[in-house]
Amino acid sequence: MRTSLTTFLQRAALACAFLPLAAGQDPELLDKQFGTLQQPAYIKHYEADKTGKVLLNPYLQVATKEYPGLLNPKHAPYNWVIDAEGRVGIIQEAAHPYGRTYDKGFYRPEDKSKRKPGTTENYGHVSALAGGMGRISGEILYDKGTNSFTVNNKSGRYSKNNEDRTPEQLINSAKLIREVIDPGSAAWGPVYYLLEYSPENVREESLKRPDVAYDDAKTKSRPHLVVMAAAPAMPKVEKPVVKADEPVAEPKKAEAAPKVEPVKPKKVKKPKAANNDDPS
Amino acid sequence: MRKMMLEKTITKALGLGLALSVGWGFATLPLSGAETASGVTPHVSVLKGQKNFFTGYDTHNLDGTVNVVIEIPAGTTAKYEVSIKTGLIELEQKNGAPRFVQYLGYPCNYGNIPRTILLKEKGGDGDPLDVLVLGASVPTGSVVKTRPLGVLSLIDGGEIDDKVLVAMENSPFATCRSMEDLEAKFPGVTTILKTWFTSYKGRDKKGNLILSSTGFKGRADAIRLIGDAALDYERSVITEADKRALDEKGNPRLYRWPGAKNLGE
């Protein structure tokens, strides 16, 4: 009996040893590319029901090459997270059914932060994985001025408080995001590595870099590095101002030419590196 | 064989009344009473699943697929539907008689997404979100993984009656990513669906089709519709009493979750 059990286990082990790993699914490679699998830093009080089950986001998309995700500027901001298998989970920040809106603000014990009056408790990053383990994560924000989606590493659950959430891992994630998510009529904007969500050693080194940027240079708020430039925009076909067969009227010589006000270039606001101060 | 005999016995013993298939799965379900070999036409037919078909399954899975409870298998005509009161699948009744579609069998599997609702106050019918499932015919009560492709916009008697179109996992249609993709890879499918769903209820007294359609919307609309209906369901069942109590100052209490690092401690 014991012999047959041993034989069975040996055969099973042998069979497992020859199980081919799917392309790109090598756990060690995924750890290197997107950070090691980590438990979320915390689960907020409203994110789990009374049985302890963390609710999945109702707008969840899990983007892969086979089944790409879709973005819509109307539904931004989105949260993203790289899961155990290297897929990109994308969710919208809807109000959580177990959450509340606090007219006077509140103190959140999980991250010891004071929240502003009117704060609503939304679905967070953990709702993409039902509270499960995840790799590096962040936000996808829409910038109206440039009609583009920017990507950052802002996540208090899966990015912050971890040792290996490096700029390289964010670059790898952003490349994957651009590959498996369709931004629709928008373009891909820059990728921001937020130093407040990076490991301490990376933050210390990065703050010394000459290219460190801030949302507000005066107050030095939200220090970050632009780790990837905006993706080149698709070439737009310019419409001819005047149709070829349309006669162009000659200006009357007798009349004085009207004064033409110099056209002021439109001020395009620099996109913010993050949505708000809530680490999600 | 023995189960079939037992089923017939029960169905007859109940005077063609109740053929309740408690815990027996699909085998005991008279799929189409009028077409059974025995000639038995049950007035009422109910299927009980392992879980409540309305509330027992999640809307989504971790891989991003959407669960669908199959009510009407492709090719059949019996109008089975999930009861939101009992969580069972019941043969729809109309004027005291079981309802069968008086038309060709359904061109695809038909079902709904668990834990979703189209709220009446938002113009819905108060039922879960209806879904058309592309793939091989599967039995009533099956819960299948699907991916959304689009939405068939239907108008029934002036009311919006949209149906989400999904592709069943591991089916030939699972390779489709969008409505355009579906049209390119499987020409005619959208035409068949639109024709069937606008025709099966027949014409009104004026000779117009009772159901009309403005065509298909894309995948983004399907994702939105599913999300809205799922969120509306959760909000409709969760009360203030279900939420965790706040502390005396009105702040949340620290929540310790077994699978988290719980850094706030």
XYZ file of C-alpha atoms in Angstrom:
545
model
C 0.000 0.000 0.000
C 2.799 2.332 1.054
C 4.745 1.414 -2.073
C 1.864 2.303 -4.353
C 1.360 5.645 -2.568
C 5.046 6.427 -2.894
C 4.984 5.498 -6.551
C 1.937 7.682 -7.075
C 3.586 10.668 -5.364
C 6.785 10.132 -7.333
C 4.858 10.034 -10.581
C 2.861 13.090 -9.609
C 6.041 14.991 -8.751
C 7.577 13.936 -12.030
C 4.479 15.042 -13.942
C 4.496 18.403 -12.158
C 8.157 18.877 -13.004
C 7.319 18.653 -16.678
C 4.312 20.937 -16.577
C 5.158 23.697 -19.006
C 4.876 27.228 -17.697
C 2.819 29.520 -19.856
C 4.822 32.149 -21.679
C 5.532 35.110 -19.433
C 4.089 33.344 -16.408
C 7.351 32.395 -14.754
C 6.778 33.581 -11.165
C 10.419 34.593 -10.654
C 10.399 36.633 -13.825
C 7.103 38.248 -12.820
C 8.587 39.054 -9.389
C 11.469 40.804 -11.085
C 9.379 42.610 -13.679
C 6.456 43.749 -11.526
C 7.527 43.285 -7.907
C 7.045 40.382 -5.549
C 3.560 39.254 -4.594
C 2.573 41.018 -1.398
C -0.455 41.100 0.852
C -2.260 44.439 0.833
C -0.990 46.812 3.515
C -4.494 46.912 5.017
C -8.165 46.405 4.259
C -10.433 49.297 5.180
C -13.356 48.598 7.484
C -15.983 48.889 4.733
C -14.230 46.818 2.086
C -15.180 43.434 3.514
C -18.665 42.218 4.334
C -19.513 40.688 7.702
C -18.207 37.297 6.580
C -14.843 38.910 5.800
C -15.258 38.697 2.044
C -13.694 41.623 0.168
C -16.082 42.697 -2.567
C -14.850 42.734 -6.152
C -15.265 45.970 -8.055
C -18.423 45.856 -10.231
C -16.550 47.409 -13.170
C -13.586 45.030 -12.945
C -11.618 44.381 -16.106
C -8.630 42.059 -16.229
C -6.615 43.037 -19.249
C -4.473 40.608 -21.199
C -3.182 40.443 -24.758
C -6.030 38.070 -25.551
C -8.662 40.263 -23.979
C -7.575 43.907 -23.768
C -9.084 46.375 -21.332
C -10.906 49.538 -22.335
C -10.632 53.051 -20.931
C -13.136 55.865 -21.139
C -12.234 59.417 -20.056
C -15.724 59.786 -18.556
C -15.063 56.979 -16.101
C -11.545 57.971 -15.026
C -9.728 57.840 -12.680
C -8.971 54.148 -12.756
C -6.855 52.053 -10.421
C -4.596 49.357 -11.810
C -2.804 46.440 -10.202
C -0.586 43.667 -11.564
C -1.859 40.321 -10.284
C -0.048 37.077 -9.470
C -0.133 35.962 -13.087
C 1.056 39.246 -14.555
C -2.360 40.434 -15.731
C -3.521 44.019 -15.318
C -6.615 44.487 -13.181
C -8.379 47.802 -13.843
C -11.166 49.239 -11.727
C -13.191 52.435 -11.440
C -13.464 54.424 -8.238
C -17.179 54.003 -7.525
C -18.700 54.633 -4.082
C -18.582 51.391 -2.078
C -21.975 50.005 -0.991
C -20.655 49.365 2.539
C -19.009 52.773 2.638
C -20.222 56.126 3.892
C -19.808 59.795 3.091
C -18.410 61.829 5.973
C -19.674 65.397 5.892
C -17.215 66.496 8.577
C -14.310 64.334 7.481
C -12.859 61.545 9.584
C -9.752 59.872 10.926
C -8.779 56.663 9.157
C -6.913 54.317 11.481
C -5.523 51.978 8.805
C -3.129 54.576 7.451
C -3.463 57.084 10.298
C -4.675 59.802 7.970
C -7.218 62.597 8.366
C -9.721 62.661 5.533
C -11.325 65.855 4.259
C -15.010 66.749 4.820
C -17.222 65.226 2.148
C -14.961 62.213 1.643
C -16.759 59.167 0.308
C -15.456 55.681 0.892
C -14.789 54.238 -2.570
C -13.730 50.909 -3.961
C -9.940 50.755 -3.711
C -7.167 48.712 -5.276
C -8.010 45.650 -3.187
C -11.357 45.374 -4.969
C -9.491 44.285 -8.095
C -8.111 41.217 -6.302
C -10.764 40.601 -3.620
C -8.092 41.474 -1.055
C -5.620 38.970 -2.489
C -1.891 39.350 -2.996
C -0.719 41.722 -5.689
C 2.320 43.262 -7.302
C 3.018 46.938 -8.056
C -0.095 49.056 -8.631
C -1.228 52.627 -9.152
C -3.612 54.921 -10.961
C -4.556 55.715 -14.544
C -5.663 59.352 -14.737
C -7.198 61.247 -17.609
C -5.703 64.626 -18.488
C -8.208 66.685 -20.426
C -5.645 69.282 -21.553
C -3.621 66.739 -23.506
C -6.417 64.184 -24.026
C -4.209 61.500 -22.608
C -4.071 58.921 -19.848
C -1.183 59.183 -17.427
C 0.001 56.294 -15.265
C 1.518 56.395 -11.784
C 2.416 54.041 -8.905
C 0.051 55.530 -6.318
C -1.285 52.740 -4.163
C -1.150 52.619 -0.393
C -1.919 48.916 -0.440
C 0.371 47.335 -3.017
C 3.032 49.941 -3.898
C 3.799 51.801 -0.681
C 5.528 49.992 2.191
C 7.119 47.438 -0.090
C 10.823 47.005 -0.757
C 10.883 46.349 -4.458
C 8.472 48.741 -6.130
C 11.143 50.316 -8.306
C 10.947 52.780 -11.228
C 11.903 49.892 -13.538
C 8.911 47.887 -12.344
C 6.623 50.842 -13.005
C 8.118 51.193 -16.512
C 7.514 47.474 -17.141
C 3.933 47.858 -15.910
C 3.314 50.934 -18.024
C 4.641 49.137 -21.116
C 2.284 46.252 -20.370
C -0.612 48.630 -19.737
C -0.034 50.358 -23.076
C 0.078 46.939 -24.725
C -3.076 45.426 -23.218
C -5.339 48.420 -22.606
C -7.103 50.395 -25.303
C -7.213 54.114 -24.418
C -9.853 54.742 -27.090
C -9.622 58.163 -28.693
C -7.150 59.372 -26.061
C -3.373 58.993 -26.142
C -0.955 57.690 -23.538
C 0.591 60.449 -21.464
C 3.725 60.367 -19.292
C 4.354 57.847 -16.539
C 5.032 59.254 -13.074
C 6.953 57.446 -10.374
C 5.747 58.990 -7.118
C 8.479 59.030 -4.507
C 5.971 58.990 -1.647
C 5.011 55.490 -2.776
C 8.508 54.171 -3.371
C 10.837 52.202 -1.089
C 12.798 54.444 1.287
C 16.211 53.855 -0.327
C 14.882 54.643 -3.802
C 13.207 57.791 -2.465
C 16.382 59.046 -0.791
C 18.477 58.516 -3.910
C 15.848 59.921 -6.264
C 15.388 63.126 -4.270
C 19.031 63.964 -5.042
C 18.504 63.593 -8.787
C 18.442 66.770 -10.886
C 15.373 65.595 -12.773
C 13.159 65.164 -9.722
C 9.908 67.056 -10.347
C 7.063 68.306 -8.150
C 3.376 69.030 -8.691
C 4.136 72.400 -7.080
C 7.806 73.311 -7.215
C 7.402 76.057 -4.561
C 6.003 73.781 -1.895
C 7.853 70.761 -3.247
C 4.627 68.811 -3.124
C 4.370 65.292 -4.469
C 7.949 64.662 -5.630
C 8.123 62.373 -8.652
C 10.179 61.234 -11.594
C 8.890 61.127 -15.132
C 10.035 57.621 -15.990
C 8.393 57.340 -19.391
C 7.478 60.034 -21.874
C 4.081 60.291 -23.507
C 3.551 57.814 -26.303
C 3.807 59.383 -29.752
C 0.367 60.537 -30.850
C -1.276 58.993 -33.881
C -0.810 61.256 -36.925
C -3.893 63.379 -37.473
C -5.056 64.173 -40.986
C -5.460 67.914 -41.183
C -8.636 69.049 -42.902
C -8.029 71.658 -45.613
C -9.244 75.048 -44.438
C -10.503 75.905 -47.932
C -11.697 73.325 -50.386
C -9.594 73.142 -53.550
C -12.431 73.968 -55.914
C -13.721 76.829 -53.777
C -12.703 80.284 -55.083
C -10.852 82.358 -52.557
C -12.252 85.875 -52.289
C -9.718 88.673 -52.825
C -9.648 91.200 -49.983
C -10.903 94.622 -51.001
C -7.894 96.894 -51.469
C -9.744 100.100 -50.670
C -10.688 99.017 -47.174
C -8.248 99.117 -44.365
C -7.135 95.739 -43.216
C -8.792 94.803 -39.953
C -6.559 94.678 -36.933
C -5.665 91.173 -36.102
C -5.185 90.459 -32.448
C -2.174 88.282 -31.844
C -3.290 84.792 -30.999
C -2.365 83.931 -27.455
C -1.156 80.391 -27.131
C -3.492 78.316 -25.000
C -2.087 77.479 -21.620
C -1.956 73.753 -21.230
C -1.903 72.777 -17.602
C 0.760 70.306 -16.652
C -0.995 67.076 -15.760
C -0.897 66.201 -12.072
C 1.162 63.213 -11.158
C -1.598 61.843 -8.890
C -5.306 62.255 -8.393
C -5.540 63.327 -4.741
C -3.873 62.753 -1.412
C -5.799 59.591 -0.612
C -3.322 56.711 -0.780
C -6.282 54.407 -1.549
C -32.755 5.250 -16.092
C -33.957 4.751 -12.544
C -33.844 8.522 -12.021
C -35.916 9.079 -15.150
C -38.526 6.567 -13.941
C -38.602 8.301 -10.579
C -38.971 11.665 -12.243
C -41.903 10.483 -14.314
C -43.502 8.960 -11.232
C -43.150 12.159 -9.244
C -44.381 14.309 -12.097
C -47.444 12.129 -12.578
C -48.041 11.694 -8.856
C -48.223 15.429 -8.452
C -51.046 15.503 -10.938
C -48.957 17.287 -13.520
C -48.485 19.939 -10.916
C -45.130 20.326 -9.294
C -42.016 18.658 -10.599
C -39.569 19.894 -8.043
C -36.032 18.836 -8.705
C -34.556 19.521 -5.289
C -30.843 18.855 -5.378
C -31.021 16.609 -8.395
C -29.433 18.934 -10.878
C -30.392 19.165 -14.482
C -31.447 15.577 -15.116
C -34.814 16.014 -13.458
C -35.687 19.188 -15.288
C -38.392 18.736 -17.892
C -36.745 21.013 -20.440
C -39.731 21.303 -22.667
C -42.850 19.743 -21.257
C -44.745 19.682 -24.504
C -41.951 17.761 -26.156
C -41.296 14.988 -23.602
C -41.508 11.448 -24.827
C -44.122 10.594 -22.223
C -46.342 13.381 -23.436
C -46.352 14.881 -19.956
C -46.754 18.626 -19.882
C -45.963 19.920 -16.425
C -47.804 23.036 -15.393
C -45.031 24.071 -13.075
C -41.388 23.156 -13.304
C -38.747 24.306 -10.876
C -34.988 23.780 -10.705
C -33.115 24.137 -7.462
C -29.381 24.574 -7.751
C -26.579 24.051 -5.290
C -26.804 27.764 -4.541
C -29.394 30.494 -4.885
C -29.304 31.359 -8.594
C -29.946 35.038 -7.912
C -27.628 35.713 -5.001
C -25.369 32.690 -4.603
C -22.821 33.466 -7.298
C -20.602 36.495 -7.702
C -21.066 38.794 -10.663
C -17.386 38.679 -11.572
C -14.528 36.260 -11.150
C -10.957 37.215 -10.318
C -9.910 36.651 -13.926
C -12.340 39.343 -15.050
C -14.907 36.937 -16.488
C -18.585 37.507 -15.789
C -20.765 34.694 -14.431
C -24.034 33.939 -16.190
C -26.819 31.653 -14.999
C -28.300 29.895 -18.025
C -32.078 29.938 -18.007
C -32.912 28.948 -21.592
C -30.504 26.745 -23.535
C -29.913 27.566 -27.191
C -32.387 25.754 -29.436
C -35.170 25.414 -26.855
C -38.416 27.307 -26.340
C -39.380 26.866 -22.668
C -39.242 30.217 -20.884
C -37.370 29.387 -17.712
C -36.261 32.257 -15.525
C -34.573 32.851 -12.180
C -37.041 33.882 -9.508
C -35.614 36.731 -7.467
C -37.931 35.735 -4.615
C -36.904 32.098 -4.320
C -33.558 31.936 -6.118
C -34.869 28.931 -8.048
C -35.247 28.642 -11.795
C -38.918 28.404 -12.644
C -40.888 27.823 -15.808
C -42.591 31.141 -16.475
C -46.356 31.139 -16.182
C -48.724 33.176 -18.302
C -52.484 33.098 -17.826
C -52.159 29.967 -15.696
C -50.168 28.062 -18.285
C -46.458 27.423 -18.740
C -44.877 29.726 -21.253
C -43.190 28.476 -24.361
C -41.935 30.798 -27.050
C -44.155 30.344 -30.085
C -41.306 30.684 -32.501
C -38.070 29.006 -33.485
C -35.882 27.937 -30.555
C -33.586 30.518 -29.004
C -30.604 31.235 -31.301
C -28.226 31.357 -28.323
C -28.211 30.547 -24.631
C -30.211 33.041 -22.613
C -29.717 33.862 -18.975
C -28.868 36.518 -16.451
C -25.995 37.793 -14.373
C -26.209 36.920 -10.675
C -26.257 39.724 -8.115
C -27.405 42.330 -10.625
C -30.658 44.236 -10.829
C -32.262 46.711 -13.187
C -34.031 48.956 -10.724
C -37.576 49.984 -11.559
C -36.902 53.512 -10.332
C -34.203 53.740 -13.001
C -36.510 52.506 -15.753
C -35.576 48.820 -15.375
C -37.882 45.842 -14.939
C -36.736 44.941 -11.414
C -35.086 41.749 -12.655
C -31.444 40.720 -13.045
C -29.601 41.826 -16.181
C -30.522 39.664 -19.185
C -27.729 38.131 -21.204
C -27.350 36.462 -24.590
C -24.594 33.871 -24.389
C -22.742 32.840 -27.538
C -21.416 29.297 -27.407
C -22.603 25.703 -27.458
C -26.014 24.984 -25.950
C -25.716 24.340 -22.202
C -28.414 23.070 -19.813
C -30.675 25.255 -17.731
C -29.066 26.002 -14.374
C -25.510 25.962 -15.683
C -23.356 28.805 -14.400
C -20.850 29.739 -17.088
C -17.900 32.120 -17.329
C -18.275 34.702 -20.057
C -16.730 37.862 -21.470
C -18.834 40.832 -22.554
C -18.851 41.855 -26.207
C -21.649 44.388 -26.514
C -25.294 45.178 -25.939
C -28.336 44.446 -28.109
C -30.572 47.480 -27.735
C -34.191 46.333 -27.668
C -37.394 48.255 -27.177
C -40.367 46.251 -25.927
C -43.657 48.114 -25.908
C -41.850 51.436 -25.717
C -39.639 50.341 -22.813
C -35.888 49.784 -23.049
C -35.081 46.101 -22.722
C -31.348 45.910 -23.497
C -29.601 42.532 -23.494
C -25.895 42.145 -22.857
C -24.138 39.982 -25.432
C -21.346 37.798 -24.079
C -19.060 35.056 -25.348
C -18.776 31.889 -23.292
C -15.239 30.966 -22.199
C -13.670 28.132 -24.186
C -16.162 28.573 -27.005
C -15.221 29.587 -30.564
C -16.656 33.033 -29.786
C -14.214 33.536 -26.909
C -11.647 34.775 -29.412
C -13.790 37.861 -30.090
C -12.791 41.104 -28.384
C -15.481 43.424 -29.693
C -18.635 43.629 -31.793
C -16.531 44.462 -34.850
C -14.418 41.405 -34.167
C -17.556 39.261 -33.852
C -18.922 40.560 -37.141
C -15.617 39.910 -38.875
C -15.042 36.411 -37.500
C -18.635 35.181 -37.386
C -20.550 36.961 -40.134
C -24.302 36.946 -39.740
C -24.443 36.289 -35.996
C -25.499 39.818 -35.102
C -28.105 39.792 -37.881
C -29.500 36.445 -36.669
C -29.731 37.694 -33.072
C -31.316 41.008 -34.018
C -33.801 39.308 -36.346
C -34.769 36.645 -33.815
C -35.167 38.975 -30.854
C -37.192 41.533 -32.778
C -39.388 38.857 -34.366
C -40.186 36.185 -31.776
C -43.014 38.112 -30.150
C -44.692 38.647 -33.502
C -46.627 41.695 -34.641
C -49.100 44.032 -33.001
C -52.584 44.773 -34.314
C -51.198 47.379 -36.681
C -48.874 44.829 -38.207
C -45.703 46.241 -36.679
C -43.172 44.077 -34.864
C -43.796 44.263 -31.114
C -40.082 44.402 -30.402
C -37.764 46.792 -32.140
C -34.028 47.357 -31.999
C -31.683 50.230 -32.612
C -28.803 47.797 -33.083
C -25.783 46.914 -30.986
C -23.680 48.984 -28.624
C -20.023 48.197 -27.942
C -18.110 46.410 -25.195
C -17.587 49.563 -23.143
C -21.370 49.902 -22.820
C -21.658 46.265 -21.790
C -19.034 46.704 -19.057
C -20.826 49.822 -17.859
C -24.256 48.178 -17.866
C -23.016 45.148 -15.924
C -21.190 47.326 -13.399
C -24.154 49.625 -12.844
C -26.537 46.690 -12.373
C -24.138 44.940 -9.981
C -23.645 48.091 -7.945
C -27.402 48.736 -7.848
C -27.958 45.205 -6.568
C -25.431 45.557 -3.740
C -26.768 48.974 -2.787
C -30.338 47.672 -2.806
C -29.620 44.878 -0.323
C -27.058 46.504 1.987
C -28.562 48.479 4.828
C -26.986 50.740 7.441
C -27.213 47.812 9.864
C -24.937 45.755 7.607
C -22.167 48.349 7.823
C -19.524 48.225 10.514
C -20.262 50.516 13.413
C -18.223 53.696 13.848
C -16.546 54.648 17.114
C -17.953 57.224 19.541
C -16.290 60.068 17.609
C -17.803 58.980 14.306
C -14.549 57.553 12.953
C -14.092 54.067 11.504
C -12.588 51.490 13.811
C -9.388 49.754 12.798
C -10.253 46.656 10.805
C -7.937 43.659 10.987
C -8.165 41.386 7.983
C -6.433 38.000 8.080
C -4.930 38.295 4.596
C -3.501 41.806 4.993
C -0.391 43.178 6.657
C -2.632 45.361 8.824
C -0.077 48.173 8.987
C -2.373 50.477 10.931
C -1.898 48.448 14.106
